[in-house]
Short mmCIF file of C-alpha atoms in Angstrom, two decimals:
data_model
loop_
_atom_site.label_atom_id
_atom_site.label_comp_id
_atom_site.label_asym_id
_atom_site.label_seq_id
_atom_site.Cartn_x
_atom_site.Cartn_y
_atom_site.Cartn_z
CA MET A 76 -29.76 13.43 5.93
CA ASN A 77 -30.70 14.07 9.55
CA ALA A 78 -31.26 11.05 11.78
CA LEU A 79 -34.88 10.16 12.45
CA VAL A 80 -34.09 8.97 15.99
CA LYS A 81 -31.80 11.13 18.13
CA GLY A 82 -31.38 9.19 21.36
CA ILE A 83 -33.35 8.86 24.59
CA HIS A 84 -36.22 11.29 25.25
CA HIS A 85 -37.73 10.05 28.53
CA ILE A 86 -38.28 6.94 30.66
CA THR A 87 -41.61 6.17 32.35
CA SER A 88 -41.95 3.86 35.36
CA LEU A 89 -44.61 2.65 37.78
CA ALA A 90 -44.60 3.76 41.42
CA SER A 91 -46.64 2.97 44.51
CA ASP A 92 -46.99 6.38 46.18
CA ALA A 93 -46.82 9.88 44.72
CA GLN A 94 -45.41 11.70 47.77
CA LYS A 95 -42.76 9.06 48.38
CA ASN A 96 -41.81 9.38 44.72
CA VAL A 97 -41.47 13.17 44.90
CA ASP A 98 -39.43 12.96 48.09
CA PHE A 99 -36.94 10.58 46.49
CA TYR A 100 -36.47 12.06 43.02
CA ALA A 101 -36.85 15.77 43.76
CA GLY A 102 -35.54 15.52 47.33
CA ILE A 103 -32.76 12.95 47.58
CA LEU A 104 -31.66 12.93 43.92
CA GLY A 105 -32.26 16.66 43.48
CA LEU A 106 -34.04 16.52 40.12
CA ARG A 107 -36.48 19.25 39.20
CA LEU A 108 -40.19 18.41 39.21
CA VAL A 109 -40.87 19.82 35.76
CA LYS A 110 -44.47 18.73 35.27
CA LYS A 111 -47.34 17.63 37.51
CA THR A 112 -50.13 16.28 35.36
CA ILE A 113 -52.25 13.14 34.98
CA ASN A 114 -52.08 9.88 33.10
CA PHE A 115 -54.09 10.86 30.03
CA ASP A 116 -55.44 7.30 29.77
CA VAL A 117 -56.23 6.97 33.53
CA PRO A 118 -57.00 10.53 34.71
CA GLU A 119 -57.33 9.63 38.39
CA ILE A 120 -53.59 8.85 38.45
CA TYR A 121 -50.76 11.40 38.48
CA HIS A 122 -48.09 11.59 35.79
CA LEU A 123 -45.02 13.16 37.41
CA TYR A 124 -42.03 14.34 35.35
CA TYR A 125 -38.53 15.04 36.70
CA GLY A 126 -35.51 16.39 34.84
CA ASN A 127 -33.11 19.28 34.48
CA GLU A 128 -34.24 22.87 34.91
CA GLU A 129 -35.43 23.14 31.29
CA GLY A 130 -37.02 19.72 31.09
CA SER A 131 -34.74 18.76 28.21
CA PRO A 132 -35.10 15.44 26.36
CA GLY A 133 -32.53 13.00 27.70
CA THR A 134 -33.11 14.12 31.32
CA ILE A 135 -36.77 13.26 31.88
CA MET A 136 -37.76 10.49 34.30
CA THR A 137 -41.53 10.12 34.64
CA PHE A 138 -43.82 8.09 36.90
CA PHE A 139 -47.36 6.78 37.13
CA PRO A 140 -47.97 6.34 40.90
CA TYR A 141 -50.68 3.66 41.18
CA PRO A 142 -51.75 3.13 44.82
CA GLY A 143 -52.53 -0.50 45.51
CA ILE A 144 -50.89 -2.16 42.52
CA PRO A 145 -48.59 -5.14 43.23
CA GLN A 146 -44.83 -4.88 43.16
CA GLY A 147 -43.30 -5.89 39.84
CA ARG A 148 -40.31 -8.11 39.16
CA LYS A 149 -37.31 -6.93 37.19
CA GLY A 150 -36.28 -9.44 34.58
CA LYS A 151 -36.04 -10.52 30.98
CA GLY A 152 -37.97 -8.39 28.49
CA GLN A 153 -37.63 -5.22 30.55
CA LEU A 154 -35.61 -2.08 30.95
CA THR A 155 -34.12 -2.98 34.33
CA VAL A 156 -31.70 -0.12 35.10
CA THR A 157 -31.86 3.61 34.43
CA SER A 158 -28.44 5.25 34.67
CA PHE A 159 -27.93 8.92 35.54
CA SER A 160 -24.82 10.89 34.61
CA ILE A 161 -22.86 12.65 37.36
CA PRO A 162 -19.58 14.64 37.25
CA GLU A 163 -16.36 12.65 37.33
CA HIS A 164 -15.25 13.61 40.84
CA SER A 165 -18.60 13.31 42.62
CA ILE A 166 -18.62 9.66 43.73
CA ASP A 167 -17.68 10.50 47.35
CA TYR A 168 -20.39 13.16 47.53
CA TRP A 169 -23.08 10.76 46.32
CA THR A 170 -22.07 7.79 48.48
CA LYS A 171 -22.17 10.06 51.53
CA ARG A 172 -25.55 11.44 50.47
CA LEU A 173 -27.00 7.96 49.95
CA ASP A 174 -25.62 6.99 53.37
CA LYS A 175 -27.18 10.08 54.94
CA PHE A 176 -30.64 9.13 53.73
CA HIS A 177 -30.16 5.39 54.41
CA ILE A 178 -30.30 4.35 50.75
CA PRO A 179 -28.44 1.01 50.31
CA TYR A 180 -26.05 0.88 47.35
CA GLU A 181 -23.51 -1.48 45.87
CA LYS A 182 -19.80 -0.79 46.03
CA PRO A 183 -18.70 1.49 43.13
CA GLU A 184 -17.39 -0.57 40.22
CA GLN A 185 -15.69 0.05 36.90
CA ARG A 186 -17.58 -0.57 33.66
CA PHE A 187 -15.89 0.32 30.39
CA SER A 188 -14.16 3.56 31.49
CA GLU A 189 -16.88 4.66 33.92
CA THR A 190 -17.39 4.42 37.67
CA VAL A 191 -20.86 3.08 38.48
CA ILE A 192 -22.93 2.98 41.69
CA TYR A 193 -26.06 0.79 41.66
CA PHE A 194 -28.96 1.41 44.05
CA GLU A 195 -32.75 1.28 44.06
CA ASP A 196 -35.52 3.74 44.78
CA PRO A 197 -38.05 3.03 47.58
CA ASP A 198 -40.11 0.88 45.19
CA GLY A 199 -37.14 -1.22 44.08
CA LEU A 200 -36.62 0.47 40.71
CA GLY A 201 -33.07 -0.16 39.47
CA LEU A 202 -30.93 2.99 39.23
CA GLU A 203 -27.28 3.87 38.68
CA LEU A 204 -25.08 6.92 39.05
CA VAL A 205 -22.34 6.93 36.42
CA ALA A 206 -19.35 9.22 37.06
CA ASN A 207 -17.70 10.33 33.83
CA ARG A 208 -15.76 13.22 32.30
CA TRP A 209 -17.45 13.29 28.88
CA ASP A 210 -20.86 14.74 29.76
CA LYS A 211 -20.81 18.48 29.05
CA ARG A 212 -24.45 19.12 29.94
CA LEU A 213 -25.32 21.31 32.90
CA GLY A 214 -27.12 19.92 35.93
CA PHE A 215 -29.87 21.70 37.87
CA THR A 216 -28.03 24.96 38.57
CA TYR A 217 -30.22 26.21 41.43
CA GLY A 218 -31.44 22.95 42.96
CA LYS A 219 -30.69 21.47 46.38
CA ILE A 220 -27.62 19.53 45.16
CA PRO A 221 -24.43 21.62 44.82
CA PHE A 222 -23.97 22.40 41.13
CA GLN A 223 -20.59 20.67 40.90
CA PHE A 224 -22.19 17.35 41.95
CA ALA A 225 -25.66 17.60 40.38
CA ILE A 226 -27.12 14.94 38.10
CA LYS A 227 -26.81 16.04 34.45
CA GLY A 228 -29.51 13.78 32.99
CA PHE A 229 -29.51 10.20 31.81
CA TYR A 230 -26.30 8.35 31.06
CA GLY A 231 -28.12 5.41 29.52
CA ILE A 232 -30.35 2.39 30.04
CA THR A 233 -29.99 -1.37 30.43
CA LEU A 234 -32.30 -3.82 28.65
CA VAL A 235 -32.33 -7.46 29.74
CA GLU A 236 -33.03 -9.76 26.79
CA GLU A 237 -33.26 -13.47 25.96
CA CYS A 238 -30.66 -12.73 23.29
CA TYR A 239 -29.35 -9.42 22.11
CA GLU A 240 -29.23 -9.84 18.32
CA LYS A 241 -32.84 -9.03 17.37
CA THR A 242 -33.02 -5.96 19.58
CA ALA A 243 -29.58 -4.86 18.40
CA ASN A 244 -30.65 -5.24 14.76
CA LEU A 245 -33.70 -3.05 15.41
CA LEU A 246 -31.58 -0.37 17.06
CA VAL A 247 -28.97 -0.37 14.28
CA ASP A 248 -31.06 -0.94 11.16
CA GLN A 249 -34.30 0.88 12.01
CA MET A 250 -33.37 3.36 14.75
CA GLU A 251 -29.98 4.57 13.53
CA HIS A 252 -27.92 3.47 16.53
CA LYS A 253 -24.32 2.37 16.29
CA PHE A 254 -22.46 -0.37 18.14
CA ILE A 255 -20.15 1.23 20.72
CA ALA A 256 -18.54 -1.49 22.86
CA GLU A 257 -19.04 -4.80 24.63
CA THR A 258 -17.88 -6.45 27.82
CA GLY A 259 -18.98 -9.93 28.83
CA ASN A 260 -22.68 -10.26 28.02
CA ARG A 261 -23.20 -6.46 27.85
CA PHE A 262 -23.47 -4.86 24.41
CA ARG A 263 -23.63 -1.06 24.12
CA TYR A 264 -25.31 0.98 21.36
CA SER A 265 -25.98 4.68 20.94
CA ALA A 266 -27.62 7.10 18.52
CA SER A 267 -25.22 9.93 19.37
CA GLY A 268 -22.24 8.26 21.05
CA LYS A 269 -22.67 10.70 23.94
CA PRO A 270 -23.74 10.32 27.59
CA GLY A 271 -27.51 10.33 27.76
CA ASP A 272 -28.07 7.98 24.84
CA PHE A 273 -26.31 4.73 25.71
CA VAL A 274 -28.43 1.60 25.33
CA ASP A 275 -26.87 -1.45 26.96
CA ILE A 276 -28.31 -4.86 26.13
CA LEU A 277 -27.63 -7.61 28.66
CA CYS A 278 -27.93 -11.01 27.01
CA SER A 279 -29.39 -13.06 29.88
CA PRO A 280 -31.34 -16.09 28.62
CA GLU A 281 -31.31 -17.60 32.11
CA ALA A 282 -33.10 -14.61 33.70
CA LEU A 283 -36.71 -14.85 34.85
CA LYS A 284 -39.24 -12.97 32.76
CA GLY A 285 -40.00 -9.54 34.18
CA LEU A 286 -43.45 -8.79 35.61
CA SER A 287 -45.10 -5.37 35.49
CA GLY A 288 -45.88 -3.58 38.74
CA TYR A 289 -44.51 -0.81 40.91
CA GLY A 290 -40.73 -0.66 40.83
CA THR A 291 -40.54 -1.51 37.12
CA VAL A 292 -40.21 0.55 33.94
CA HIS A 293 -43.32 0.97 31.80
CA HIS A 294 -41.57 2.20 28.63
CA VAL A 295 -38.61 4.08 27.22
CA ALA A 296 -39.07 6.91 24.73
CA PHE A 297 -36.59 7.86 22.04
CA ALA A 298 -36.46 11.40 20.64
CA THR A 299 -37.27 12.57 17.13
CA GLU A 300 -37.05 16.17 15.97
CA THR A 301 -40.49 16.84 14.44
CA ASP A 302 -43.84 15.29 13.56
CA ILE A 303 -42.47 14.78 10.04
CA THR A 304 -39.45 12.77 11.19
CA GLN A 305 -41.75 10.86 13.54
CA LEU A 306 -44.00 9.79 10.67
CA ALA A 307 -40.94 8.77 8.64
CA ALA A 308 -39.69 6.68 11.56
CA ARG A 309 -43.15 5.13 11.95
CA GLU A 310 -43.23 4.14 8.28
CA LYS A 311 -39.79 2.58 8.59
CA LEU A 312 -40.87 0.53 11.62
CA LEU A 313 -44.07 -0.62 9.90
CA GLU A 314 -42.05 -1.78 6.90
CA PHE A 315 -39.88 -3.74 9.34
CA GLY A 316 -43.03 -5.60 10.41
CA LEU A 317 -43.65 -4.01 13.82
CA ASP A 318 -47.10 -3.14 15.16
CA VAL A 319 -46.88 0.64 15.68
CA THR A 320 -49.66 2.79 17.17
CA PRO A 321 -51.07 5.83 15.42
CA VAL A 322 -49.64 9.19 16.55
CA LEU A 323 -50.98 10.16 19.98
CA ASN A 324 -51.04 13.70 21.35
CA ARG A 325 -49.39 13.85 24.80
CA GLU A 326 -49.58 17.69 24.91
CA TYR A 327 -45.83 18.09 25.55
CA PHE A 328 -44.85 15.81 22.67
CA LEU A 329 -46.42 13.55 20.04
CA SER A 330 -45.92 9.82 20.57
CA ILE A 331 -45.94 6.49 18.79
CA TYR A 332 -45.48 3.16 20.59
CA PHE A 333 -44.34 -0.35 19.66
CA ARG A 334 -42.74 -3.37 21.30
CA GLU A 335 -39.21 -4.28 20.34
CA PRO A 336 -38.50 -7.99 19.61
CA GLY A 337 -37.61 -8.77 23.23
CA GLY A 338 -40.86 -7.28 24.58
CA VAL A 339 -39.79 -3.88 25.93
CA LEU A 340 -42.28 -1.12 25.12
CA PHE A 341 -40.59 1.58 23.02
CA GLU A 342 -41.92 5.05 22.23
CA ILE A 343 -40.72 7.65 19.77
CA ALA A 344 -41.58 11.16 21.02
CA THR A 345 -41.15 14.55 19.36
CA VAL A 346 -38.86 17.16 20.90
CA SER A 347 -41.52 19.87 20.58
CA PRO A 348 -43.57 21.51 21.92
CA GLY A 349 -41.90 20.81 25.29
CA PHE A 350 -42.89 21.45 28.89
CA SER A 351 -43.13 25.25 28.67
CA VAL A 352 -46.18 25.07 26.44
CA ASP A 353 -48.61 25.46 29.35
CA GLU A 354 -46.56 27.15 32.10
CA PRO A 355 -43.48 29.40 32.10
CA LEU A 356 -40.04 27.83 32.51
CA LYS A 357 -39.52 29.52 35.87
CA HIS A 358 -42.66 27.88 37.30
CA LEU A 359 -42.53 24.41 35.81
CA GLY A 360 -44.15 21.75 37.97
CA GLU A 361 -45.77 24.14 40.42
CA SER A 362 -49.42 23.52 39.57
CA LEU A 363 -51.50 20.61 38.34
CA LYS A 364 -51.75 20.84 34.55
CA LEU A 365 -54.58 19.06 32.75
CA PRO A 366 -55.06 18.48 29.03
CA PRO A 367 -57.81 20.69 27.56
CA TRP A 368 -60.30 17.83 27.30
CA GLU A 369 -60.02 17.16 31.05
CA GLU A 370 -60.33 20.77 32.25
CA PRO A 371 -64.11 20.47 32.69
CA ASN A 372 -63.39 17.60 35.09
CA ARG A 373 -60.74 19.44 37.15
CA ALA A 374 -62.77 19.55 40.39
CA SER A 375 -63.48 15.81 40.41
CA ILE A 376 -59.91 14.94 39.38
CA GLU A 377 -58.37 17.10 42.10
CA GLN A 378 -60.70 15.51 44.65
CA VAL A 379 -59.41 12.02 43.76
CA LEU A 380 -55.68 12.79 43.48
CA PRO A 381 -53.76 12.69 46.79
CA PRO A 382 -52.10 16.01 47.71
CA ILE A 383 -48.33 16.14 47.21
CA GLN A 384 -45.78 18.67 48.42
CA LEU A 385 -42.20 19.57 47.56
CA ASN A 386 -40.63 19.17 51.01
CA LEU A 387 -37.12 19.94 49.80
CA LYS A 388 -35.68 21.78 52.79
CA LYS A 389 -35.12 18.58 54.77
CA TYR A 390 -33.04 17.22 51.86
CA GLU A 391 -30.52 20.06 51.85
CA ASP A 392 -26.89 19.27 52.71
#
């Protein structure tokens, strides 16, 4: 029987400024802007998607840039760190690149059998680069970062919890994850056992409770193959006693949402139809895409949204 949940699909965070966000993720980190659309629930706000050149699940970092919202606080009940996978021998390249663009970072450290660099984006969002030899995925082959150093997609995520057991039980019993390893108060789980799908739970009862705002993660989405497997996963979660939303159409995937026992907002999103449904692969992210029900409002929406540009030349090596 095929697994209902297949690992991480995307991660969505809150940002303060759309252009600053594009400059950092497409410019400094060299991810591809794969979709420029709107928050379907708040159409005057962008929804920006970054990933690999195909916009594959497991590579997609998305943002709602809300001008004027307060800064959040990373803490208990949140996804506090998003980790990206980089090639094994690329640590020197990335430390020099972060230095070049004046991005502070912590000294590389060993975790399990990985080398990890922690840093933050301009809004304070927690990020890591994880150098490893196991990730066989291709990075952005024609982006501004040399191919041999390019980010391949996610490595995993870190959840900070009051205690890890309830969240771990949900992952294992209802979402088909397996226990991988532990070190100190860090417990690792994964649906596939491969880079891209690692879920680390930090058991930190002493931590302050996280507060939503720019620089924090809104939710993490896990992948499911089809609408049928999504409904089966939903039924399983309902039987577990969780409050799960009906299926919502996000144009590029179908979604259901629920909060895990520690308070982090989880989503389960379908793999299809994907980001090429409304623009060709070669031209992903080039124009503002609106859902059909908002097309009659395009003029007023475009008037409200601040203009953004891909100023990538200044981020070349």
